[in-house]
Amino acid sequence: MEDIQTLKFYWLKYEISAIQTLINNSPGIDCFVFSYFFANTTDESTPLQLISYAHISPANQYSSYYDTLAIYDYSALDLAGPLIMSNNVISLADMLLLINTPDPDGDKPDYLVFKPDTNDSRHVYYNVDRYKRTGTGDVHQPDPTAPINTNPSPPATIN
């Protein structure tokens, strides 16, 4: 039996300070767009990552500035094809809900973690979790409302 090729999708970390900077430097932002990024490297183990940039409305353009999301905890999901890897989107309203809503203790998150997943149509998307740094280690914070996921574009129904 032939081994099926897989791709490793790592969990990725996005600091709240970087999100705030992107918002502040992107007048007219209406959503965050996440595109796949593969570094220019000779290291064969270099993983796929995501970059984040702003979609600016009503100009219908994208910011020239972007952030590269860092690998988080070297946790990963191995996926075999067929896969559809397209841009993923989070609305500004959903991002503000994620970063500005305090947990039951009144604390806001310090960073978000993007955890890869796939749906029935084989679009790769990311579940987004909130984390707070504490003196005893990082703590997962509950979602402020229903879970927020990235939405693959062209839009794919996430079930």
C-alpha positions as semicolon CSV with decimal commas, in nm:
position;residue;x (nm);y (nm);z (nm)
1;M;0,000;0,000;0,000
2;E;0,130;0,344;-0,094
3;D;0,167;0,608;0,178
4;I;-0,062;0,908;0,124
5;Q;0,113;1,245;0,137
6;T;0,002;1,471;0,421
7;L;0,051;1,833;0,514
8;K;0,118;1,942;0,869
9;F;-0,091;2,240;0,983
10;Y;0,045;2,385;1,306
11;W;-0,147;2,567;1,576
12;L;-0,063;2,936;1,536
13;K;-0,043;3,222;1,785
14;Y;-0,157;3,581;1,722
15;E;-0,068;3,837;1,990
16;I;-0,343;4,083;2,086
17;S;-0,089;4,369;2,066
18;A;-0,023;4,284;1,698
19;I;-0,398;4,269;1,627
20;Q;-0,446;4,612;1,788
21;T;-0,158;4,754;1,581
22;L;-0,309;4,621;1,258
23;I;-0,648;4,771;1,347
24;N;-0,495;5,107;1,442
25;N;-0,292;5,125;1,120
26;S;-0,576;5,018;0,889
27;P;-0,843;5,291;0,867
28;G;-1,158;5,142;0,719
29;I;-1,072;4,781;0,812
30;D;-1,376;4,556;0,786
31;C;-1,213;4,212;0,819
32;F;-0,893;4,022;0,880
33;V;-0,773;3,806;0,593
34;F;-0,548;3,507;0,665
35;S;-0,340;3,366;0,379
36;Y;-0,104;3,072;0,382
37;F;0,266;3,153;0,409
38;F;0,562;2,931;0,333
39;A;0,900;3,081;0,424
40;N;1,195;3,104;0,184
41;T;1,419;2,846;0,348
42;T;1,640;2,544;0,290
43;D;1,495;2,373;0,600
44;E;1,265;2,095;0,477
45;S;1,082;2,089;0,809
46;T;0,967;2,452;0,779
47;P;0,590;2,449;0,822
48;L;0,307;2,636;0,659
49;Q;0,200;2,938;0,859
50;L;-0,057;3,213;0,815
51;I;-0,014;3,582;0,751
52;S;-0,280;3,830;0,859
53;Y;-0,362;4,151;0,681
54;A;-0,657;4,390;0,671
55;H;-0,926;4,424;0,407
56;I;-1,007;4,795;0,378
57;S;-1,361;4,903;0,290
58;P;-1,503;5,092;0,099
59;A;-1,179;5,117;-0,103
60;N;-1,193;4,738;-0,153
61;Q;-0,818;4,697;-0,106
62;Y;-0,584;4,511;0,125
63;S;-0,328;4,657;0,363
64;S;0,035;4,631;0,254
65;Y;0,135;4,557;0,615
66;Y;0,089;4,204;0,747
67;D;0,170;3,991;1,051
68;T;0,309;3,638;1,040
69;L;0,142;3,416;1,299
70;A;0,394;3,224;1,510
71;I;0,388;2,849;1,568
72;Y;0,227;2,768;1,902
73;D;0,345;2,479;2,119
74;Y;0,440;2,272;1,810
75;S;0,094;2,115;1,814
76;A;-0,020;2,023;1,464
77;L;-0,286;1,850;1,261
78;D;-0,176;1,621;0,976
79;L;-0,421;1,630;0,687
80;A;-0,433;1,430;0,365
81;G;-0,594;1,556;0,047
82;P;-0,802;1,649;-0,114
83;L;-0,780;1,985;0,067
84;I;-0,885;2,333;-0,034
85;M;-0,649;2,591;0,111
86;S;-0,785;2,937;0,044
87;N;-0,785;3,265;0,231
88;N;-0,963;3,259;0,565
89;V;-1,154;3,558;0,700
90;I;-1,266;3,693;1,038
91;S;-1,485;4,003;1,044
92;L;-1,365;4,304;1,241
93;A;-1,675;4,271;1,461
94;D;-1,589;3,908;1,550
95;M;-1,223;3,996;1,611
96;L;-1,321;4,281;1,843
97;L;-1,552;4,042;2,028
98;L;-1,263;3,795;2,069
99;I;-1,007;4,048;2,194
100;N;-1,222;4,292;2,396
101;T;-1,468;4,068;2,580
102;P;-1,350;3,996;2,935
103;D;-1,377;3,649;3,085
104;P;-1,583;3,588;3,405
105;D;-1,286;3,718;3,611
106;G;-1,280;4,043;3,411
107;D;-0,959;3,957;3,220
108;K;-0,911;4,004;2,846
109;P;-0,692;3,765;2,645
110;D;-0,323;3,824;2,571
111;Y;-0,322;3,619;2,251
112;L;-0,533;3,402;2,024
113;V;-0,450;3,049;1,911
114;F;-0,563;2,932;1,567
115;K;-0,623;2,555;1,559
116;P;-0,660;2,398;1,212
117;D;-0,957;2,187;1,114
118;T;-1,140;2,085;0,797
119;N;-1,506;2,051;0,704
120;D;-1,704;1,817;0,482
121;S;-1,615;2,015;0,170
122;R;-1,244;1,977;0,263
123;H;-1,183;2,350;0,318
124;V;-0,916;2,410;0,581
125;Y;-1,027;2,660;0,846
126;Y;-0,918;2,751;1,199
127;N;-1,095;2,739;1,535
128;V;-0,989;3,042;1,740
129;D;-0,925;3,015;2,115
130;R;-0,841;3,292;2,361
131;Y;-0,552;3,268;2,610
132;K;-0,442;3,475;2,910
133;R;-0,089;3,470;3,057
134;T;-0,073;3,408;3,431
135;G;0,208;3,362;3,681
136;T;0,146;2,987;3,684
137;G;0,110;2,936;3,308
138;D;-0,120;3,030;3,026
139;V;-0,493;2,978;3,073
140;H;-0,754;2,908;2,805
141;Q;-1,038;3,159;2,835
142;P;-1,397;3,070;2,752
143;D;-1,542;3,194;2,424
144;P;-1,734;3,522;2,464
145;T;-2,029;3,388;2,261
146;A;-2,063;3,094;2,025
147;P;-1,722;2,972;1,905
148;I;-1,565;3,191;1,638
149;N;-1,394;3,022;1,344
150;T;-1,224;3,157;1,039
151;N;-1,435;3,134;0,725
152;P;-1,261;3,000;0,415
153;S;-1,303;3,220;0,113
154;P;-1,469;3,169;-0,122
155;P;-1,716;3,116;0,162
156;A;-1,749;2,757;0,269
157;T;-2,021;2,651;0,503
158;I;-1,868;2,542;0,830
159;N;-2,081;2,278;0,998
